[in-house]
């Protein structure tokens, strides 16, 4: 029973822009173990977001295969895809852009419950309060508009929305990059605690190895649309094999200091 | 409530609102104060204004009460203007939204239809439509809407195209929302407000187009309109200029009122947004 929760292999994607074609992904492969975190790191434009969106079926790849817990994810469509979406959720970089500008906190959290018919209308307020508590927010926030709460609170609501359908995997695309350093630390703590309690696996996308190192069990390094290096976090951080890996490690100040000691 | 207070707080908004309220009041009071058909003859012909207390604004060439005509005409102008604008807004928003959401061939086809309508000057379109189908109130309303729906259609499509790519629409897909629900819950409510902002301009244009059609004798002959009053006054322009001037002033006031009201509303809305 050591099969990974998710295994994507040979994922390629070329965007056809005006006159020129951008090869965003070239035969990229990743795998995510149950209840663990895969950190996906790489410089800007290396294809991290494209890969994340392909995993979410927001973008269709040109080639490749994604196995999610024994099902061929790319073969799903219609109702079957909708049902499977319950098990794979996503948190976006900009928590303000990720919510309907007219939404309230309660409305945003009711969406997943209503869409999947998870609870009757009567039970929803209690479920929404429980979701808010799970991400460390005051249930009294439910009636506020999304644009009225702080960025950190908003990202917690986004995590609560992702938790609502009890997923096995959450893809987080730069989910803490837009937050203050102090808020960032607390959100990372929340993610780690949720994983410990509920066994959720994460694909944690970031361009910042310092952040990824703090949360990921294993790391995949991307450059120009391919995975150039992968391995357990301590190995990759201590002894990067690829040029991109070495550059990323060098960009983390504390690690460089640690080495020269 | 506070929006209304902010609307009245701007000079444009206050003046526009007062003018529009007076017009609505005139339209509502017309059947009460002048229950008789405003096209019926009530006195001698060409009584000048302010000479006979029972006919305060005098009579026209056929002895019809000018004040009664103006007040009944206010109702016609507002009703036609608002109905035509509503029709144009609804049709335009539907077509634009559909084009934006469907994309591909459907989008191509719908936008070529919009182009076709936009190439023909809207007044010519209205003229042609009324002369082919015959003048009646619904026909006049449709004719005006025919030339006015392309603006809202283009804007709705542009809004939908931009909103479609936002993260919150991606988030809705990730949640498993069905396409129709995404269209109605996520895209439309955010795409339509900017389109709605066009409506006051379209009301003003529609009021003018209606007046122009009736001036040319293409309005409903059984209804008093300011356009037809101006047209009839034209024949006695030298001897009784007020017969054309009075409905002309009413028309100008209406368009000015709608314009000022929309400026004030845009101002009030902008201030609400910047406070949020
Ligand atoms: N919808 C699109 N159309 C055309 N090109 C695209 C599209 N999305 C991404 N690309 C291109 O694909 C490449 C990879 O982009 P992607 O957003 O996946 O990078 P990233 O690693 O997430 O970068 P960042 O760290 O800046 O977010 C870039 O060259 C980008 O310009
Ligand atoms: Mg990205």
XYZ file of C-alpha atoms and ligand atoms in Angstrom:
569
model
C 0.000 0.000 0.000
C 2.813 2.395 -0.764
C 1.273 3.612 -4.003
C 1.369 7.417 -4.145
C -1.875 9.329 -3.737
C -1.205 11.197 -6.951
C 1.237 10.456 -9.735
C 1.529 12.689 -12.768
C 3.831 11.558 -15.526
C 4.997 12.936 -18.853
C 2.881 16.090 -18.574
C 3.496 18.426 -21.517
C 1.777 21.669 -22.346
C 2.465 24.219 -25.044
C 0.570 27.500 -25.111
C -0.054 28.850 -28.575
C 0.178 32.601 -28.206
C 0.103 35.266 -30.887
C 2.639 34.026 -33.406
C 4.872 32.323 -30.841
C 4.486 29.102 -28.911
C 5.490 28.757 -25.276
C 6.438 25.293 -24.090
C 5.320 25.705 -20.477
C 5.752 22.035 -19.540
C 7.902 19.367 -21.147
C 7.307 15.812 -19.881
C 7.108 16.821 -16.221
C 6.473 14.063 -13.676
C 5.693 14.341 -9.968
C 4.242 12.114 -7.301
C 2.644 12.922 -3.976
C 2.523 10.484 -1.055
C -0.581 10.187 1.117
C -0.649 12.679 3.969
C 2.642 14.238 2.914
C 3.737 17.469 1.319
C 5.458 17.796 -2.026
C 7.179 21.135 -2.443
C 7.272 22.323 -6.041
C 9.980 24.966 -6.394
C 11.447 26.785 -9.343
C 12.173 30.194 -10.788
C 9.436 32.400 -12.214
C 8.033 31.090 -15.480
C 9.302 27.550 -14.925
C 5.768 26.137 -15.247
C 4.781 25.553 -11.603
C 1.374 27.206 -11.861
C 0.653 25.508 -15.160
C 1.371 22.110 -13.609
C -0.780 22.971 -10.565
C -3.660 24.017 -12.831
C -3.336 20.832 -14.851
C -3.609 18.784 -11.660
C -6.819 20.712 -10.904
C -8.174 20.095 -14.423
C -8.315 23.866 -14.964
C -5.922 23.503 -17.896
C -5.823 20.473 -20.193
C -2.333 19.067 -20.911
C -1.232 18.128 -24.430
C 0.215 14.843 -23.218
C 0.701 12.873 -20.038
C -1.174 10.898 -17.464
C -2.388 11.638 -13.930
C -3.281 8.818 -11.547
C -5.189 9.902 -8.494
C -5.771 7.135 -5.966
C -6.213 4.533 -8.699
C -8.334 6.605 -11.110
C -7.172 8.136 -14.359
C -7.852 11.803 -13.576
C -7.548 13.025 -17.165
C -10.153 10.544 -18.365
C -12.839 11.930 -16.049
C -15.490 14.334 -17.249
C -18.937 15.602 -16.288
C -20.417 14.259 -13.069
C -17.535 11.863 -12.409
C -15.083 14.758 -12.516
C -17.339 16.878 -10.304
C -17.459 14.132 -7.692
C -13.705 13.622 -7.760
C -13.163 17.367 -7.360
C -14.340 16.961 -3.769
C -11.110 15.095 -3.069
C -8.661 17.561 -4.702
C -8.930 21.181 -3.695
C -6.865 24.280 -4.362
C -5.769 27.447 -2.557
C -4.755 30.385 -4.748
C -2.027 32.977 -4.336
C -4.165 36.109 -4.033
C -6.940 35.424 -1.526
C -8.848 38.542 -2.602
C -8.960 37.492 -6.255
C -9.961 33.941 -5.336
C -13.370 34.976 -3.993
C -16.352 36.432 -5.752
C -16.129 40.168 -4.918
C -19.745 40.109 -3.752
C -19.323 37.122 -1.440
C -19.572 37.012 2.332
C -17.482 34.598 4.372
C -20.536 32.442 5.027
C -21.562 32.520 1.368
C -18.088 31.472 0.229
C -18.021 28.574 2.680
C -21.564 27.517 1.809
C -20.579 27.097 -1.872
C -18.776 23.740 -1.575
C -21.468 22.393 0.783
C -24.286 23.386 -1.573
C -22.512 22.350 -4.776
C -21.958 18.830 -3.505
C -25.212 18.611 -1.561
C -23.240 17.806 1.558
C -25.588 19.199 4.180
C -29.134 20.474 4.362
C -29.608 24.225 4.373
C -30.423 24.107 8.101
C -27.172 22.436 9.112
C -24.975 24.774 7.083
C -24.482 27.625 9.601
C -23.142 25.173 12.177
C -20.889 23.552 9.579
C -19.594 26.962 8.509
C -18.857 27.918 12.120
C -17.007 24.626 12.580
C -14.966 25.235 9.409
C -13.982 28.698 10.639
C -12.900 27.249 13.963
C -10.826 24.608 12.214
C -8.738 27.314 10.558
C -8.461 29.351 13.738
C -11.020 32.044 12.923
C -13.824 33.467 15.037
C -17.167 32.047 13.803
C -18.543 35.572 14.233
C -16.672 36.446 11.029
C -19.229 34.488 8.990
C -21.468 37.458 8.275
C -18.639 39.736 7.104
C -17.960 40.477 3.438
C -14.777 38.928 2.047
C -13.361 42.364 1.216
C -13.846 43.502 4.820
C -11.457 41.012 6.443
C -7.659 41.027 6.479
C -5.456 39.218 3.955
C -4.408 36.590 6.482
C -8.011 35.986 7.541
C -8.985 35.724 3.888
C -6.367 33.073 3.195
C -7.663 31.146 6.217
C -11.167 31.328 4.755
C -9.735 30.047 1.461
C -8.210 27.116 3.322
C -11.516 26.534 5.133
C -13.307 26.502 1.776
C -10.825 23.910 0.505
C -11.352 21.814 3.646
C -15.151 21.815 3.367
C -15.363 18.795 1.087
C -12.846 16.817 3.202
C -10.228 16.500 0.440
C -7.292 14.082 0.383
C -5.113 16.567 -1.477
C -4.851 20.346 -1.501
C -2.790 22.125 -4.160
C -1.493 25.442 -2.814
C -0.120 27.748 -5.526
C 2.048 30.398 -3.801
C -0.560 30.355 -1.050
C 1.551 32.321 1.422
C 3.581 34.473 -0.981
C 1.214 37.433 -0.810
C 1.124 37.485 3.013
C 3.194 39.337 5.605
C 6.061 37.327 7.035
C 4.423 36.984 10.474
C 1.048 35.965 8.988
C 2.862 33.576 6.659
C 4.390 31.691 9.595
C 1.020 31.217 11.267
C -0.629 29.992 8.065
C 2.195 27.465 7.582
C 1.668 26.271 11.180
C -2.041 25.866 10.468
C -1.314 23.804 7.341
C 1.093 21.538 9.217
C -1.396 21.047 12.043
C -4.245 20.226 9.638
C -2.029 17.689 7.920
C -1.076 16.062 11.224
C -4.714 15.842 12.395
C -6.464 14.965 9.155
C -3.811 13.379 6.981
C -4.253 15.757 4.052
C -1.539 15.714 1.388
C -0.302 18.992 -0.105
C 1.332 20.076 -3.302
C 2.973 23.261 -2.082
C 4.048 25.496 -4.950
C 6.512 28.309 -4.285
C 9.498 30.071 -5.772
C 10.954 30.403 -2.268
C 12.933 27.385 -1.080
C 13.113 28.771 2.477
C 9.342 28.471 2.835
C 9.072 25.124 1.082
C 11.841 23.660 3.207
C 9.794 24.383 6.336
C 6.762 22.377 5.228
C 7.652 19.860 2.495
C 8.609 16.213 3.025
C 9.994 16.011 -0.467
C 10.882 18.580 -3.062
C 10.698 18.717 -6.835
C 12.656 21.474 -8.530
C 11.405 22.791 -11.855
C 13.142 24.760 -14.516
C 11.944 25.633 -18.019
C 9.055 23.208 -17.866
C 10.918 20.132 -16.666
C 11.602 18.621 -13.257
C 15.374 18.949 -12.929
C 15.705 17.426 -9.475
C 13.639 15.630 -6.877
C 14.153 13.966 -3.520
C 13.536 14.122 0.223
C 13.751 17.703 1.500
C 16.900 17.283 3.665
C 18.836 15.712 0.781
C 17.870 18.322 -1.761
C 18.577 21.202 0.610
C 21.894 19.818 1.845
C 23.229 18.630 -1.440
C 21.461 19.984 -4.518
C 22.450 18.143 -7.700
C 21.144 20.499 -10.374
C 22.329 23.980 -11.226
C 18.828 25.322 -10.547
C 18.807 23.559 -7.175
C 22.146 25.055 -6.204
C 20.972 28.515 -7.229
C 17.806 28.162 -5.157
C 19.748 26.969 -2.109
C 22.213 29.824 -2.532
C 19.296 32.255 -2.513
C 18.300 31.188 1.014
C 20.552 33.336 3.264
C 20.446 31.218 6.412
C 21.396 28.022 4.589
C 24.489 29.603 3.090
C 25.604 30.850 6.490
C 24.968 27.398 7.969
C 27.248 25.794 5.386
C 30.239 28.070 5.990
C 30.157 27.362 9.742
C -30.570 54.749 1.602
C -27.111 56.219 2.067
C -26.615 55.918 -1.679
C -29.649 58.163 -2.182
C -28.223 60.673 0.288
C -24.893 60.694 -1.565
C -26.720 61.003 -4.889
C -28.569 64.074 -3.610
C -25.311 65.395 -2.139
C -23.805 66.050 -5.578
C -25.200 69.106 -7.410
C -25.689 67.059 -10.615
C -27.468 64.295 -8.764
C -29.731 66.693 -6.879
C -30.777 68.695 -9.962
C -31.168 65.561 -12.095
C -33.249 63.820 -9.452
C -35.522 66.864 -9.027
C -36.074 67.157 -12.796
C -36.817 63.454 -13.156
C -39.164 63.493 -10.151
C -41.073 66.445 -11.642
C -41.383 64.602 -14.951
C -42.638 61.454 -13.281
C -45.067 63.555 -11.231
C -46.317 65.267 -14.426
C -46.779 61.916 -16.111
C -48.640 60.485 -13.104
C -50.841 63.554 -12.629
C -51.715 63.895 -16.328
C -54.650 61.430 -16.294
C -55.889 62.959 -13.011
C -55.729 66.634 -13.999
C -56.611 66.070 -17.652
C -58.755 62.949 -17.776
C -60.014 63.820 -21.257
C -58.104 62.723 -24.360
C -55.353 65.334 -24.815
C -56.017 65.122 -28.553
C -59.576 66.459 -28.104
C -60.477 70.072 -28.848
C -61.148 72.135 -25.714
C -61.238 75.741 -26.835
C -60.494 78.245 -29.586
C -57.383 77.682 -31.685
C -54.043 79.343 -30.986
C -54.769 80.821 -27.549
C -51.398 82.264 -26.452
C -49.965 81.017 -23.161
C -50.714 82.811 -19.854
C -53.842 84.527 -21.172
C -56.665 82.166 -20.207
C -56.518 80.748 -16.633
C -58.392 77.605 -17.694
C -55.835 77.004 -20.487
C -52.591 78.129 -18.780
C -50.294 77.294 -21.679
C -52.835 78.085 -24.363
C -54.011 75.942 -27.272
C -52.599 74.736 -30.554
C -53.739 75.152 -34.149
C -56.762 72.897 -33.587
C -57.690 74.251 -30.131
C -56.108 71.428 -28.095
C -54.808 72.131 -24.578
C -50.997 72.526 -24.720
C -50.472 71.838 -20.979
C -52.504 68.622 -21.202
C -50.455 67.601 -24.231
C -47.153 68.324 -22.488
C -48.101 66.360 -19.367
C -49.458 63.361 -21.251
C -46.406 63.599 -23.507
C -44.119 63.324 -20.479
C -45.590 59.909 -19.759
C -45.113 58.784 -23.350
C -41.535 60.035 -23.490
C -40.545 58.396 -20.213
C -42.392 55.159 -20.938
C -40.925 54.802 -24.428
C -37.458 55.855 -23.270
C -37.383 53.454 -20.356
C -39.029 50.563 -22.204
C -36.701 50.880 -25.198
C -33.652 51.178 -22.954
C -34.763 48.167 -20.896
C -35.291 46.133 -24.056
C -31.878 47.152 -25.428
C -30.155 46.414 -22.120
C -31.755 42.989 -21.742
C -31.188 41.919 -25.346
C -27.659 43.326 -25.404
C -26.657 41.756 -22.081
C -28.035 38.377 -23.124
C -26.295 38.350 -26.497
C -23.019 39.716 -25.110
C -22.989 37.298 -22.181
C -23.776 34.345 -24.406
C -21.027 35.319 -26.852
C -18.508 35.795 -24.049
C -19.362 32.550 -22.300
C -19.695 30.366 -25.398
C -16.650 31.681 -27.246
C -15.577 30.113 -30.538
C -18.026 30.018 -33.429
C -21.041 31.194 -31.419
C -19.072 34.262 -30.322
C -17.906 34.923 -33.904
C -21.435 34.648 -35.302
C -23.084 36.795 -32.638
C -20.457 39.504 -32.879
C -20.861 39.687 -36.681
C -24.583 40.300 -36.087
C -23.657 43.063 -33.629
C -21.311 44.542 -36.252
C -24.067 44.474 -38.853
C -26.419 46.387 -36.565
C -23.742 48.833 -35.548
C -22.800 49.724 -39.128
C -26.308 51.002 -39.894
C -26.975 54.378 -38.214
C -29.459 53.610 -35.460
C -31.912 56.311 -36.491
C -32.071 54.952 -40.047
C -32.658 51.500 -38.600
C -35.544 52.794 -36.496
C -36.988 54.710 -39.476
C -36.815 51.670 -41.722
C -38.332 49.376 -39.111
C -41.268 51.702 -38.343
C -42.021 52.402 -42.007
C -42.076 48.693 -42.785
C -44.145 47.525 -39.825
C -46.419 50.533 -39.231
C -46.412 52.932 -36.306
C -47.627 51.790 -32.917
C -46.127 52.133 -29.448
C -44.572 48.615 -29.270
C -43.147 49.015 -32.767
C -41.593 52.384 -31.902
C -40.076 50.902 -28.734
C -38.657 47.936 -30.638
C -37.357 50.196 -33.398
C -35.445 52.310 -30.893
C -34.087 49.270 -29.030
C -32.902 47.815 -32.353
C -30.373 50.624 -32.671
C -29.335 50.697 -29.022
C -28.628 47.096 -27.990
C -25.197 46.766 -29.577
C -23.421 48.962 -27.008
C -24.556 46.867 -24.028
C -23.825 43.684 -26.018
C -20.205 44.675 -26.652
C -19.616 45.800 -23.101
C -21.244 42.691 -21.591
C -19.065 40.454 -23.774
C -15.890 42.303 -22.803
C -16.773 42.079 -19.108
C -17.590 38.377 -19.340
C -14.354 37.649 -21.209
C -12.325 39.356 -18.502
C -14.222 37.840 -15.559
C -14.033 34.341 -17.055
C -10.277 34.352 -16.482
C -10.417 35.520 -12.856
C -9.259 33.285 -10.046
C -12.680 33.181 -8.415
C -14.148 31.543 -11.494
C -11.318 28.997 -11.431
C -12.061 28.517 -7.720
C -15.725 27.840 -8.524
C -14.715 25.217 -11.101
C -12.371 23.618 -8.584
C -15.270 23.420 -6.126
C -17.222 21.483 -8.743
C -19.773 24.164 -9.605
C -21.687 23.423 -12.804
C -21.097 25.731 -15.806
C -24.596 27.224 -15.693
C -24.279 27.969 -11.993
C -20.882 29.577 -12.594
C -22.431 31.743 -15.297
C -25.311 32.924 -13.114
C -23.644 33.122 -9.692
C -20.082 34.152 -10.455
C -19.907 35.782 -13.882
C -23.183 37.627 -14.504
C -23.558 39.492 -11.182
C -20.072 40.922 -11.658
C -20.316 41.563 -15.402
C -23.631 43.410 -15.409
C -23.162 46.484 -13.159
C -20.821 48.260 -15.616
C -23.293 47.422 -18.389
C -26.139 48.866 -16.323
C -24.230 52.133 -16.113
C -24.947 52.557 -19.845
C -28.688 52.550 -19.260
C -29.174 56.242 -18.488
C -27.417 57.302 -21.674
C -29.584 54.874 -23.603
C -32.743 56.251 -21.968
C -31.735 59.783 -23.036
C -31.000 58.656 -26.609
C -34.266 56.721 -26.732
C -36.299 59.754 -25.614
C -34.677 61.815 -28.385
C -35.144 59.109 -31.014
C -38.800 58.750 -30.086
C -39.271 62.519 -30.434
C -37.498 62.476 -33.798
C -39.675 59.617 -35.069
C -42.894 61.354 -34.021
C -41.603 64.617 -35.480
C -41.375 62.805 -38.814
C -44.886 61.505 -38.331
C -43.736 57.963 -37.616
C -44.983 57.810 -34.045
C -48.241 56.243 -32.911
C -50.853 58.714 -34.268
C -53.234 58.074 -31.359
C -50.812 59.219 -28.670
C -49.603 62.734 -27.854
C -45.853 63.032 -27.919
C -43.561 66.008 -27.668
C -42.155 65.165 -31.084
C -45.542 65.322 -32.760
C -46.364 68.572 -30.899
C -43.166 70.158 -32.213
C -43.974 68.927 -35.723
C -47.450 70.413 -35.647
C -46.207 73.686 -34.147
C -43.744 73.984 -37.011
C -46.566 74.966 -39.395
C -47.288 78.085 -37.335
C -43.734 78.706 -36.195
C -43.882 82.427 -37.120
C -47.217 83.277 -35.523
C -47.154 80.898 -32.515
C -43.553 79.858 -31.816
C -44.405 78.680 -28.269
C -46.183 75.644 -29.754
C -42.776 74.259 -30.808
C -40.696 75.895 -28.111
C -42.585 74.489 -25.111
C -42.326 70.791 -26.015
C -38.760 71.498 -27.149
C -37.916 72.782 -23.690
C -39.626 69.763 -22.104
C -37.515 67.453 -24.259
C -34.323 69.286 -23.436
C -35.107 69.235 -19.713
C -35.743 65.500 -19.814
C -32.473 64.679 -21.518
C -30.629 67.077 -19.209
C -32.319 65.500 -16.172
C -31.383 61.967 -17.230
C -27.833 63.067 -17.958
C -27.359 64.879 -14.643
C -28.966 62.012 -12.745
C -26.584 59.480 -14.298
C -23.562 61.710 -13.597
C -24.619 62.062 -9.980
C -25.255 58.338 -9.670
C -21.863 57.463 -11.156
C -20.266 59.910 -8.706
C -22.124 58.477 -5.726
C -21.280 54.904 -6.728
C -17.617 55.761 -7.272
C -17.415 57.309 -3.813
C -19.056 54.279 -2.247
C -16.515 52.008 -3.978
C -13.530 54.084 -2.908
C -14.743 53.983 0.692
C -15.108 50.194 0.638
N -2.647 30.948 -20.421
C -1.391 31.065 -20.902
N -1.186 31.430 -22.182
C 0.055 31.557 -22.687
N 1.167 31.327 -22.001
C 1.047 30.952 -20.716
C -0.237 30.810 -20.090
N -0.045 30.422 -18.807
C 1.290 30.334 -18.640
N 1.957 30.642 -19.775
C 3.425 30.630 -19.963
O 3.903 29.403 -19.512
C 5.131 29.564 -18.816
C 5.003 28.994 -17.417
O 4.125 29.797 -16.649
P 3.691 29.465 -15.160
O 2.680 30.478 -14.744
O 3.300 28.050 -15.076
O 5.060 29.713 -14.373
P 5.332 29.742 -12.813
O 6.427 28.795 -12.562
O 4.062 29.561 -12.060
O 5.850 31.219 -12.606
P 5.631 32.217 -11.364
O 6.604 31.801 -10.293
O 5.986 33.547 -11.941
O 4.218 32.116 -10.951
C 5.438 31.045 -18.822
O 6.334 31.297 -19.872
C 4.107 31.686 -19.117
O 4.293 32.872 -19.825
Mg 2.871 30.769 -10.716
